[in-house]
Coordinates of C-alpha atoms and ligand atoms in Angstrom, one line a residue:
Chain H
M1 CA 3.0 -1.9 18.4
S2 CA 6.8 -2.1 17.5
K3 CA 7.1 -5.8 17.9
M4 CA 10.6 -7.3 18.0
T5 CA 9.5 -9.8 15.5
Q6 CA 8.5 -7.2 12.9
R7 CA 10.8 -6.6 10.0
K8 CA 11.8 -3.1 9.1
S9 CA 12.1 -3.7 5.3
L10 CA 11.3 -6.2 2.6
E11 CA 13.9 -7.6 0.3
Y12 CA 13.9 -7.1 -3.5
I13 CA 16.0 -7.7 -6.5
K14 CA 18.7 -5.0 -6.6
K15 CA 21.1 -4.0 -9.1
D16 CA 24.4 -2.1 -8.5
Y17 CA 25.1 1.1 -10.5
K18 CA 28.5 2.6 -11.0
R19 CA 28.7 5.9 -9.3
T20 CA 29.1 9.1 -11.4
R21 CA 30.2 12.4 -9.8
T22 CA 28.2 14.4 -7.3
L23 CA 28.3 18.0 -6.1
P24 CA 26.5 19.1 -2.9
G25 CA 24.2 22.0 -2.7
S26 CA 21.3 23.5 -0.7
W27 CA 18.0 25.3 -1.3
Y28 CA 17.0 27.6 1.6
L29 CA 13.2 27.8 1.6
A30 CA 12.7 30.1 4.5
S31 CA 14.3 32.9 2.5
Y32 CA 11.0 33.2 0.5
K33 CA 8.2 35.6 1.5
F34 CA 4.6 34.3 0.9
K35 CA 1.7 36.8 0.7
F36 CA -1.7 35.7 1.8
N37 CA -5.0 37.1 3.0
I38 CA -6.5 36.4 6.3
T39 CA -9.0 39.1 6.6
H40 CA -11.7 36.4 6.5
M41 CA -10.2 34.8 9.5
K42 CA -10.2 37.9 11.8
P43 CA -14.0 37.6 13.2
F44 CA -13.4 34.0 13.8
L45 CA -10.2 34.5 15.7
E46 CA -11.6 37.3 17.8
K47 CA -14.6 35.1 18.9
L48 CA -12.3 32.3 20.0
K49 CA -11.2 34.6 22.8
E50 CA -14.8 34.4 24.1
K51 CA -14.9 30.6 23.6
K52 CA -17.3 31.0 20.8
L53 CA -17.1 29.3 17.3
I54 CA -18.4 31.1 14.2
A55 CA -18.2 29.9 10.6
N56 CA -18.9 31.7 7.4
Q57 CA -21.7 30.6 4.9
C58 CA -21.9 30.8 1.1
S59 CA -25.3 32.6 0.4
S60 CA -25.4 30.8 -2.9
C61 CA -25.0 27.1 -2.1
N62 CA -25.6 27.4 1.8
R63 CA -22.4 25.5 2.6
V64 CA -21.0 26.3 6.0
F65 CA -17.2 26.6 6.1
F66 CA -15.3 25.9 9.4
P67 CA -12.7 27.2 9.6
P68 CA -13.9 30.2 7.5
R69 CA -12.9 30.2 3.8
L70 CA -12.0 33.1 1.5
V71 CA -13.9 31.8 -1.6
C72 CA -16.5 29.1 -2.2
G73 CA -15.0 26.7 -4.7
K74 CA -18.5 25.6 -5.8
C75 CA -20.0 29.0 -6.6
F76 CA -16.9 31.2 -7.0
V77 CA -18.3 33.8 -4.6
K78 CA -17.1 35.1 -1.2
P79 CA -19.0 33.5 1.7
D80 CA -20.5 36.6 3.4
K81 CA -22.8 35.3 6.1
W82 CA -21.6 34.5 9.5
V83 CA -23.2 31.7 11.5
D84 CA -22.7 30.3 15.0
I85 CA -21.9 26.7 15.4
R86 CA -21.8 24.3 18.3
D87 CA -18.5 23.2 20.0
T88 CA -19.3 19.5 19.3
A89 CA -17.9 17.5 16.4
S90 CA -17.3 14.2 15.1
V91 CA -14.2 12.3 13.8
S92 CA -14.5 12.4 10.0
T93 CA -11.4 10.2 9.6
Y94 CA -8.1 9.5 11.3
A95 CA -4.6 8.2 11.0
I96 CA -2.3 7.1 13.7
S97 CA 1.2 8.7 13.8
Y98 CA 4.1 7.1 15.6
L99 CA 6.2 9.9 17.0
K100 CA 9.5 9.5 18.7
D101 CA 9.9 11.5 22.0
P102 CA 13.1 13.4 21.5
E103 CA 14.1 12.9 25.1
T104 CA 13.3 9.5 26.1
G105 CA 13.3 8.0 22.6
E106 CA 10.0 6.3 23.3
V107 CA 7.6 5.9 20.4
Q108 CA 4.2 7.5 21.1
Q109 CA 1.0 6.8 19.2
R110 CA -1.1 9.8 18.5
P111 CA -4.2 9.9 16.5
M112 CA -4.3 12.7 13.9
V113 CA -8.0 13.4 13.0
L114 CA -10.0 15.3 10.5
V115 CA -12.7 17.0 12.5
H116 CA -16.2 17.7 11.1
H117 CA -18.0 20.1 13.4
D118 CA -21.8 19.7 13.8
G119 CA -23.4 22.3 11.6
A120 CA -20.3 22.7 9.2
D121 CA -19.8 21.3 5.8
T122 CA -16.1 21.2 5.9
T123 CA -13.4 19.4 8.0
S124 CA -10.2 20.6 9.5
I125 CA -7.0 18.9 10.7
A126 CA -6.7 18.4 14.5
E127 CA -5.4 16.5 17.5
L128 CA -7.3 14.5 20.1
A129 CA -6.8 14.8 23.8
P130 CA -3.7 13.0 25.0
D131 CA -5.7 10.7 27.2
V132 CA -7.8 9.3 24.4
N133 CA -6.7 5.8 23.8
V134 CA -5.7 5.1 20.2
K135 CA -7.6 1.9 20.2
D136 CA -10.8 3.7 21.0
T137 CA -10.7 6.1 18.1
Y138 CA -13.1 5.4 15.4
V139 CA -14.8 7.1 12.4
G140 CA -17.9 9.1 13.6
M141 CA -16.7 9.3 17.2
P142 CA -18.3 12.2 19.1
I143 CA -15.8 14.8 20.2
K144 CA -16.0 18.3 21.8
V145 CA -13.7 21.3 21.9
H146 CA -11.1 21.6 24.7
W147 CA -10.4 25.3 25.2
R148 CA -7.0 26.6 26.2
D149 CA -7.0 28.2 29.6
E150 CA -5.3 31.5 28.2
R151 CA -6.8 32.2 24.9
T152 CA -5.0 34.7 22.6
G153 CA -7.0 34.7 19.4
G154 CA -5.2 32.0 17.4
I155 CA -6.3 28.7 16.0
M156 CA -4.5 27.0 18.8
D157 CA -7.0 28.4 21.4
I158 CA -8.7 25.1 20.5
E159 CA -6.0 23.1 22.4
Y160 CA -7.4 19.7 21.3
Y161 CA -10.6 17.7 21.2
D162 CA -12.1 15.7 24.2
K163 CA -14.0 12.5 23.7
V164 CA -17.7 12.9 24.5
D165 CA -19.0 10.2 26.9
D166 CA -21.9 8.0 25.7
D167 CA -24.2 9.6 28.4
S168 CA -23.3 13.1 27.9
D169 CA -25.9 15.9 27.5
D170 CA -23.9 17.0 24.3
L171 CA -25.2 13.8 22.4
R172 CA -28.8 14.6 23.4
Y173 CA -28.6 18.1 22.0
K174 CA -27.1 16.9 18.7
K175 CA -29.7 17.0 16.0
Chain F
M1 CA -13.0 19.1 -33.6
G2 CA -9.2 18.3 -33.4
R3 CA -7.2 15.7 -35.3
Q4 CA -7.2 12.0 -34.1
V5 CA -4.1 11.4 -32.1
A6 CA -2.2 8.1 -31.9
I7 CA 0.5 6.8 -29.7
A8 CA 3.2 5.3 -31.9
S9 CA 5.7 4.3 -29.1
A10 CA 6.5 4.5 -25.4
G11 CA 9.6 3.8 -23.5
F12 CA 11.1 3.6 -19.9
S13 CA 14.5 4.0 -18.4
E14 CA 15.5 1.5 -15.7
H15 CA 14.1 2.5 -12.3
A16 CA 16.1 2.1 -9.0
S17 CA 16.3 4.0 -5.6
K18 CA 19.5 5.4 -6.7
R19 CA 20.5 5.6 -10.3
S20 CA 23.9 7.0 -9.2
D21 CA 25.5 6.1 -12.6
V22 CA 23.6 8.6 -14.6
S23 CA 22.9 12.5 -14.4
M24 CA 19.3 13.7 -14.9
P25 CA 19.8 14.3 -18.7
E26 CA 21.4 10.9 -19.2
L27 CA 18.3 9.3 -17.4
V28 CA 15.9 11.1 -19.8
S29 CA 17.9 10.1 -22.8
E30 CA 17.6 6.5 -21.7
A31 CA 13.9 6.7 -21.9
I32 CA 13.9 8.4 -25.2
E33 CA 16.3 5.7 -26.6
D34 CA 13.9 2.9 -25.5
C35 CA 10.9 4.7 -26.9
L36 CA 12.6 5.3 -30.2
K37 CA 13.7 1.5 -30.2
N38 CA 10.0 0.5 -30.0
A39 CA 9.4 2.5 -33.2
P40 CA 12.4 1.8 -35.3
S41 CA 11.4 3.8 -38.4
V42 CA 11.3 7.0 -36.4
E43 CA 14.5 9.1 -36.0
L44 CA 15.0 12.2 -33.6
G45 CA 14.7 14.3 -36.9
D46 CA 11.2 13.2 -37.5
I47 CA 10.0 14.7 -34.2
D48 CA 8.5 18.1 -34.6
A49 CA 8.0 19.3 -31.0
F50 CA 8.8 18.3 -27.4
V51 CA 7.0 18.3 -24.0
N52 CA 9.0 17.9 -20.9
G53 CA 8.2 17.8 -17.2
N54 CA 9.1 16.8 -13.6
M55 CA 8.2 17.9 -10.1
P56 CA 9.8 21.3 -9.5
A57 CA 12.2 21.6 -6.5
F58 CA 12.6 17.8 -5.9
E59 CA 16.1 17.7 -7.5
G60 CA 16.9 21.3 -6.5
A61 CA 17.2 22.2 -10.2
N62 CA 15.0 24.9 -11.8
I63 CA 14.2 24.8 -15.6
P64 CA 16.1 21.4 -16.1
E65 CA 14.6 21.2 -19.6
L66 CA 17.0 24.0 -20.8
W67 CA 20.2 21.9 -19.7
M68 CA 18.9 18.8 -21.2
T69 CA 17.8 20.0 -24.7
D70 CA 20.8 18.3 -26.3
W71 CA 20.1 15.0 -24.6
M72 CA 16.4 15.1 -25.6
G73 CA 17.3 16.0 -29.3
A74 CA 15.2 19.1 -28.9
R75 CA 17.6 21.7 -30.4
N76 CA 15.9 24.3 -32.3
K77 CA 12.5 22.8 -31.9
P78 CA 9.3 23.9 -30.1
L79 CA 9.7 22.9 -26.4
L80 CA 7.1 23.1 -23.7
R81 CA 7.4 22.3 -20.0
V82 CA 4.4 21.2 -18.0
T83 CA 4.5 20.5 -14.2
T84 CA 1.5 19.8 -12.0
G85 CA 3.1 18.1 -8.9
G86 CA 2.0 14.3 -8.6
T87 CA 0.0 14.3 -12.0
T88 CA 3.0 15.9 -13.8
G89 CA 3.4 12.8 -16.1
G90 CA -0.2 12.7 -16.8
S91 CA -0.3 16.4 -17.7
V92 CA 2.8 16.1 -19.9
A93 CA 1.2 13.2 -21.9
I94 CA -2.1 15.2 -22.1
A95 CA -0.1 18.3 -23.4
G96 CA 1.6 15.9 -26.0
Y97 CA -1.9 14.9 -27.0
Y98 CA -3.0 18.5 -27.4
N99 CA 0.0 19.5 -29.4
V100 CA -0.9 17.0 -32.0
T101 CA -4.7 17.3 -31.9
A102 CA -4.4 21.0 -32.3
G103 CA -3.3 20.6 -35.9
L104 CA -0.6 23.3 -35.8
P105 CA 1.3 23.6 -39.2
G106 CA 4.5 21.5 -39.1
V107 CA 3.6 19.8 -35.8
D108 CA 2.6 16.1 -36.4
T109 CA 4.9 14.2 -34.2
V110 CA 5.4 15.1 -30.5
L111 CA 7.7 13.5 -28.0
A112 CA 6.7 13.8 -24.4
V113 CA 9.1 13.0 -21.6
A114 CA 8.5 13.0 -17.9
F115 CA 11.3 12.1 -15.3
E116 CA 12.3 12.3 -11.7
Q117 CA 15.7 11.6 -10.1
Q118 CA 14.7 11.6 -6.4
S119 CA 18.1 10.5 -5.1
Q120 CA 19.6 13.6 -6.4
G121 CA 17.5 15.9 -4.3
D122 CA 15.8 15.9 -1.0
T123 CA 12.2 14.8 -1.0
S124 CA 11.4 16.5 2.2
V125 CA 12.6 19.9 0.9
G126 CA 10.6 19.2 -2.3
L127 CA 7.5 18.6 -0.3
A128 CA 8.1 21.6 2.0
S129 CA 8.4 23.9 -1.2
V130 CA 5.0 22.8 -2.1
A131 CA 3.6 23.3 1.4
Y132 CA 5.7 26.0 2.8
G133 CA 3.3 28.9 2.0
E134 CA 0.5 26.9 3.7
I135 CA 2.6 26.4 6.7
S136 CA 3.7 29.9 7.2
I137 CA 0.0 31.0 7.1
L138 CA -1.0 28.5 9.8
N139 CA 1.9 29.7 11.7
T140 CA 0.8 33.2 11.7
L141 CA -2.7 32.0 12.7
G142 CA -1.2 30.8 16.0
V143 CA -0.3 27.2 15.3
S144 CA 3.3 26.5 16.8
Y145 CA 5.9 25.0 14.6
D146 CA 6.1 22.0 17.2
Q147 CA 2.4 21.3 16.7
L148 CA 2.5 21.8 13.1
S149 CA 5.2 19.2 12.6
R150 CA 3.0 16.9 14.5
L151 CA 0.0 17.8 12.3
L152 CA 2.0 17.7 9.2
S153 CA 3.2 14.3 9.9
A154 CA -0.2 13.5 9.0
G155 CA -0.5 15.9 6.2
A156 CA 2.1 14.8 3.6
A157 CA 1.1 12.4 0.9
I158 CA 1.2 9.3 3.2
G159 CA -1.2 11.0 5.8
V160 CA -3.7 11.9 3.0
A161 CA -3.6 8.2 2.0
A162 CA -3.9 7.1 5.5
Y163 CA -7.1 9.4 6.0
Q164 CA -8.5 7.9 2.7
A165 CA -7.7 4.4 3.8
T166 CA -9.4 4.7 7.2
T167 CA -12.7 6.0 5.7
Y168 CA -12.5 3.4 2.8
M169 CA -11.9 0.7 5.2
N170 CA -14.6 1.8 7.4
K171 CA -17.1 2.1 4.6
T172 CA -16.4 -1.1 2.8
K173 CA -15.5 -3.2 5.8
T174 CA -12.1 -4.0 4.4
H175 CA -9.2 -5.6 6.4
E176 CA -5.6 -5.2 6.3
E177 CA -5.2 -8.5 4.4
D178 CA -7.1 -6.9 1.5
L179 CA -4.7 -4.0 1.4
A180 CA -1.7 -6.5 1.6
R181 CA -3.2 -8.6 -1.2
V182 CA -3.0 -5.5 -3.6
V183 CA 0.6 -5.0 -2.6
V184 CA 1.6 -8.7 -3.3
Q185 CA 0.0 -8.6 -6.6
N186 CA 1.7 -5.3 -7.5
R187 CA 5.2 -6.3 -6.3
R188 CA 5.1 -9.7 -8.0
N189 CA 3.9 -8.2 -11.3
A190 CA 6.8 -5.7 -10.9
A191 CA 9.3 -8.7 -10.8
K192 CA 8.2 -9.5 -14.4
T193 CA 8.7 -5.9 -15.7
W194 CA 12.2 -5.0 -16.7
W195 CA 12.1 -1.3 -15.7
A196 CA 10.3 -1.7 -12.3
H197 CA 11.9 -0.8 -9.0
L198 CA 10.6 -3.1 -6.2
K199 CA 10.8 -6.5 -7.7
M200 CA 9.6 -9.1 -5.2
P201 CA 8.7 -12.3 -6.9
N202 CA 8.2 -14.2 -3.7
L203 CA 6.3 -11.7 -1.6
T204 CA 3.3 -13.0 0.6
I205 CA 0.7 -11.4 2.5
E206 CA 2.2 -12.4 5.7
D207 CA 5.5 -10.7 4.7
V208 CA 3.7 -7.4 4.2
L209 CA 1.7 -7.6 7.5
D210 CA 4.9 -8.4 9.4
T211 CA 6.2 -4.9 8.8
P212 CA 5.5 -2.1 11.3
Y213 CA 3.0 0.7 10.7
V214 CA 4.3 3.9 9.1
Q215 CA 1.0 5.5 9.8
Y216 CA -2.0 3.4 10.7
P217 CA -3.6 1.8 8.8
L218 CA -0.6 1.7 6.3
R219 CA 2.3 -0.4 6.9
Y220 CA 6.0 0.1 5.8
G221 CA 5.6 -2.9 3.3
M222 CA 2.6 -1.2 1.7
V223 CA 4.2 2.1 0.9
C224 CA 5.6 3.0 -2.6
P225 CA 9.4 3.5 -2.9
A226 CA 11.1 6.7 -4.0
S227 CA 12.7 5.9 -7.4
D228 CA 14.9 7.5 -10.2
G229 CA 13.5 7.2 -13.6
A230 CA 12.0 8.5 -16.7
C231 CA 9.3 7.7 -19.3
A232 CA 8.7 8.9 -22.9
M233 CA 5.7 8.7 -25.2
L234 CA 5.6 9.4 -29.0
F235 CA 2.3 11.1 -30.1
T236 CA 1.5 11.5 -33.7
T237 CA -1.3 11.7 -36.2
E238 CA -3.5 8.8 -37.3
E239 CA -1.9 8.7 -40.7
K240 CA 1.8 8.8 -39.6
A241 CA 1.3 6.3 -36.8
K242 CA 0.3 3.5 -39.3
D243 CA 3.8 3.9 -40.8
M244 CA 5.6 4.0 -37.5
C245 CA 4.2 1.0 -35.8
D246 CA 2.2 -2.2 -36.4
I247 CA -0.7 -1.4 -33.9
P248 CA -1.1 2.3 -33.3
V249 CA -2.8 3.0 -30.1
Y250 CA -5.5 5.9 -30.6
V251 CA -6.0 8.4 -27.7
N252 CA -9.8 8.8 -27.7
G253 CA -10.3 10.7 -24.3
V254 CA -8.4 12.7 -22.0
A255 CA -9.3 14.6 -18.9
S256 CA -7.7 16.4 -16.0
V257 CA -10.0 17.4 -13.2
A258 CA -9.4 19.1 -9.9
N259 CA -11.6 19.0 -6.9
E260 CA -11.6 21.8 -4.1
T261 CA -8.6 21.9 -2.0
A262 CA -8.2 19.1 0.3
V263 CA -6.9 18.4 3.9
L264 CA -4.8 21.5 4.8
G265 CA -7.0 23.7 2.5
Y266 CA -5.9 27.2 1.5
D267 CA -5.4 30.0 3.9
G268 CA -5.8 27.5 6.7
S269 CA -9.4 26.9 5.7
G270 CA -9.6 23.1 6.1
S271 CA -11.0 20.6 3.5
A272 CA -14.2 20.8 1.5
Q273 CA -14.4 17.0 1.5
V274 CA -15.9 15.6 4.7
D275 CA -15.0 12.0 3.4
P276 CA -11.5 11.9 1.8
S277 CA -12.4 8.7 -0.1
M278 CA -15.3 10.3 -2.0
Q279 CA -13.0 11.6 -4.8
L280 CA -15.3 13.7 -7.0
G281 CA -12.4 14.7 -9.2
A282 CA -11.9 11.0 -10.2
I283 CA -15.5 10.4 -10.9
R284 CA -15.8 13.6 -13.0
S285 CA -12.6 12.8 -15.0
A286 CA -13.9 9.4 -15.8
E287 CA -17.1 10.9 -16.9
L288 CA -15.3 13.3 -19.3
A289 CA -12.7 10.9 -20.7
Y290 CA -15.3 8.0 -21.2
S291 CA -17.8 10.2 -22.9
Q292 CA -15.2 11.5 -25.3
A293 CA -14.0 7.9 -26.0
G294 CA -17.6 6.7 -26.4
I295 CA -17.2 4.2 -23.5
S296 CA -20.7 3.6 -22.0
F297 CA -20.1 0.6 -19.8
P298 CA -16.4 1.0 -18.5
R299 CA -16.7 -2.3 -16.6
K300 CA -17.3 -4.2 -19.9
E301 CA -15.5 -2.2 -22.5
I302 CA -12.2 -1.5 -20.7
D303 CA -9.8 -4.4 -21.0
Y304 CA -6.9 -3.2 -19.1
A305 CA -6.2 -0.4 -16.4
E306 CA -3.2 1.3 -15.1
V307 CA -4.3 3.2 -11.9
Y308 CA -2.0 5.7 -10.2
A309 CA -2.0 4.3 -6.7
P310 CA 1.1 4.7 -4.5
F311 CA -0.8 3.2 -1.6
P312 CA -2.9 -0.1 -1.8
N313 CA -6.1 1.4 -0.5
Q314 CA -6.1 4.0 -3.4
E315 CA -5.9 1.2 -5.9
L316 CA -9.1 -0.3 -4.6
M317 CA -10.7 3.2 -4.1
W318 CA -9.9 4.4 -7.7
T319 CA -10.8 1.2 -9.5
E320 CA -14.2 1.8 -8.1
K321 CA -14.3 5.6 -8.6
L322 CA -13.1 5.3 -12.2
G323 CA -16.1 3.0 -12.9
L324 CA -14.2 -0.4 -13.3
F325 CA -15.9 -2.0 -10.4
E326 CA -19.1 -1.4 -8.4
E327 CA -18.9 0.7 -5.2
A328 CA -17.2 -1.3 -2.4
T329 CA -16.6 -4.5 -4.4
A330 CA -12.9 -4.0 -5.4
P331 CA -11.4 -6.0 -2.5
E332 CA -13.5 -9.0 -3.6
M333 CA -12.4 -8.6 -7.2
Y334 CA -8.7 -8.6 -6.1
K335 CA -9.4 -11.8 -3.9
A336 CA -11.1 -13.6 -6.8
G337 CA -8.2 -12.8 -9.1
V338 CA -10.2 -10.6 -11.7
T339 CA -7.3 -8.1 -11.6
A340 CA -4.5 -10.6 -12.0
V341 CA -2.5 -10.7 -15.3
N342 CA -4.7 -13.5 -16.7
G343 CA -7.9 -12.1 -15.1
E344 CA -10.9 -10.6 -16.7
L345 CA -9.7 -7.0 -16.0
P346 CA -6.0 -7.0 -15.3
V347 CA -4.9 -3.9 -13.3
N348 CA -1.4 -2.4 -12.9
C349 CA 0.5 -5.5 -14.5
S350 CA 3.7 -3.2 -14.5
G351 CA 3.6 -3.2 -10.7
G352 CA 2.0 0.3 -10.6
V353 CA 3.2 3.2 -8.5
N354 CA 3.1 1.0 -5.5
S355 CA 6.3 -0.7 -6.9
T356 CA 7.9 2.2 -8.9
N357 CA 7.4 5.8 -8.1
A358 CA 9.7 8.3 -9.8
I359 CA 7.0 11.1 -8.8
G360 CA 7.2 13.2 -12.1
A361 CA 7.3 10.2 -14.4
S362 CA 4.8 8.0 -12.6
A363 CA 1.6 9.5 -14.0
M364 CA 3.0 9.1 -17.5
E365 CA 4.0 5.6 -16.9
R366 CA 0.4 4.7 -16.5
P367 CA -0.8 5.6 -20.0
A368 CA 2.5 4.5 -21.4
E369 CA 2.1 1.0 -20.0
A370 CA -1.6 0.9 -20.9
A371 CA -0.7 1.8 -24.5
L372 CA 2.1 -0.9 -24.6
Q373 CA -0.4 -3.5 -23.4
I374 CA -2.6 -2.6 -26.6
M375 CA 0.4 -2.9 -28.8
G376 CA 1.4 -6.2 -27.2
K377 CA 4.9 -4.9 -26.4
A378 CA 4.4 -4.7 -22.6
S379 CA 7.0 -6.3 -20.3
N380 CA 4.4 -8.2 -18.4
Q381 CA 2.1 -8.7 -21.3
V382 CA -1.5 -9.9 -20.5
P383 CA -2.5 -13.1 -22.3
K384 CA -5.8 -11.7 -23.7
T385 CA -6.0 -9.1 -26.5
V386 CA -6.4 -5.6 -25.2
H387 CA -8.6 -3.3 -27.2
T388 CA -9.3 -0.5 -24.8
S389 CA -7.2 0.6 -21.8
I390 CA -6.9 3.5 -19.4
G391 CA -4.2 5.2 -17.5
S392 CA -4.9 7.6 -14.5
G393 CA -2.8 10.0 -12.5
W394 CA -3.4 11.5 -8.9
G395 CA -1.6 14.5 -7.4
G396 CA -1.5 18.3 -7.7
S397 CA -2.5 19.7 -4.5
L398 CA -3.6 16.0 -3.7
N399 CA -6.9 16.1 -5.5
L400 CA -6.1 16.6 -9.3
I401 CA -6.9 13.5 -11.3
T402 CA -5.7 12.9 -15.0
L403 CA -7.1 10.3 -17.1
M404 CA -6.3 8.9 -20.7
A405 CA -8.5 6.5 -22.5
M406 CA -6.9 4.6 -25.3
S407 CA -8.1 2.1 -27.9
D408 CA -6.9 0.2 -30.9
Q409 CA -9.7 1.7 -32.9
P410 CA -10.0 5.5 -33.6
Q411 CA -13.0 7.4 -32.2
R412 CA -14.7 8.7 -35.3
K413 CA -17.3 10.5 -33.3
W414 CA -15.0 13.6 -32.9
R415 CA -14.7 14.4 -36.6
Ligands
ZN1 ZN1 -21.2 28.2 -2.7

């Protein structure tokens, strides 16, 4: 992708400004303490250990939130129903990131995707399997959860998403 | 209902990647000077109240309005600060409108100023201050910092735009050339605007497509710059505006609408929008502002539009969502020259956010430029007479839309 012919920047009409005085300073963000509620995540995280996916549902508008959500933005109520959802999903949208390997300095192309789980009404940000070719990624691509071998009850128990083959049984069961 | 509000003047500072010659207050006073120059009968003493705003944390300075009071001429006068992230400028302008329309005793003329001096601060710290709470939540939920940095490389503003671009291009069957065409139009327009940042009078589509990808499908040449700059707008009553300028611009509709949290979500809960290019907030804000302004057929009645679009795909997306074009037809309109300076519906003749992005000021520069086009005082003035124009803003937690509809005729319906 990074061809030698490609220009790094475009020229534009610039104007020079005389420099005024500057004083250095820093702002240390890690010194802040943020409070947040993750009680709604607990049942979901527990089930991840058993390779099961659950989402919560708003009983007012019936939307299914995956990952679980604390409040429904549409109805302003707490989603209180838990539903099981399948481990298959589709790519809602994607972007390709160009990340430099810190050791080799080689630029890697990695697709970053928004995953839309079958049976859910929301999307979440995730990575695809390293062996998925960037050029093969498309909107609506069927994918499936790839579980981590040792699961600890964290979001990263879903290591990444595998591409589902065209002749896979998963596609037959879908819908 | 409230009083009819008019814009008597608007002004800009010069924009550049590093305005190293001025401090933040000096930059602001530059825009105010230009604003008052456009309305020669107005003096600082005639201004009754002030509204001020910029992105918090981007310059590493809290409550900057207090140490620039003298530079604004706001001593011993009511002063209000509004800040809503990317839409700050739009919200500051709307706050200026509310101040006048409320009809408070002794408050007739309000000066609204929005600014940003990005070279003074650290944009990544600024963005981190917005996202840090969210990041720490994901971290406690088991996402390692290593993986977070990879995911967040797609989660910052460019990542959101890249997601929107992918679905938009997929839906409308748009190509990269269509995106590059928008960039070329904007940067060439910027070359004719005295205050714009990226002035590229000879840019071609090939030049843009020759730059590497920052994040597919967006290339380096398509991305907005980081600018230093400020913008000021003068709001006043219908009666006073007639004395202050030749052609007062009446504000007939304002809206600021947020959709549910997007992309990262809150408490690690993902996005409510399955399709990031759906933009329900934009559709709703257009409905609200147009109904207030009595605009029934936006495509026919609006003569000029300034759309907040740091990335070219957003300009295509929002011209459709704001009702200026039919769904999925914007790329064709750009190709046919409808949106050019001499076209039927000129869009972003100032070069837009794509050419100049002083974050806090950007969303105010849209209505300011749209107002100047009605007055006939814009730098890159369109040849036709502009009666009705709009200026939009995008930002907040990536899904807040501000919109201001202006006209050379007051909207009597409201009184
Ligand atoms: Zn609901």
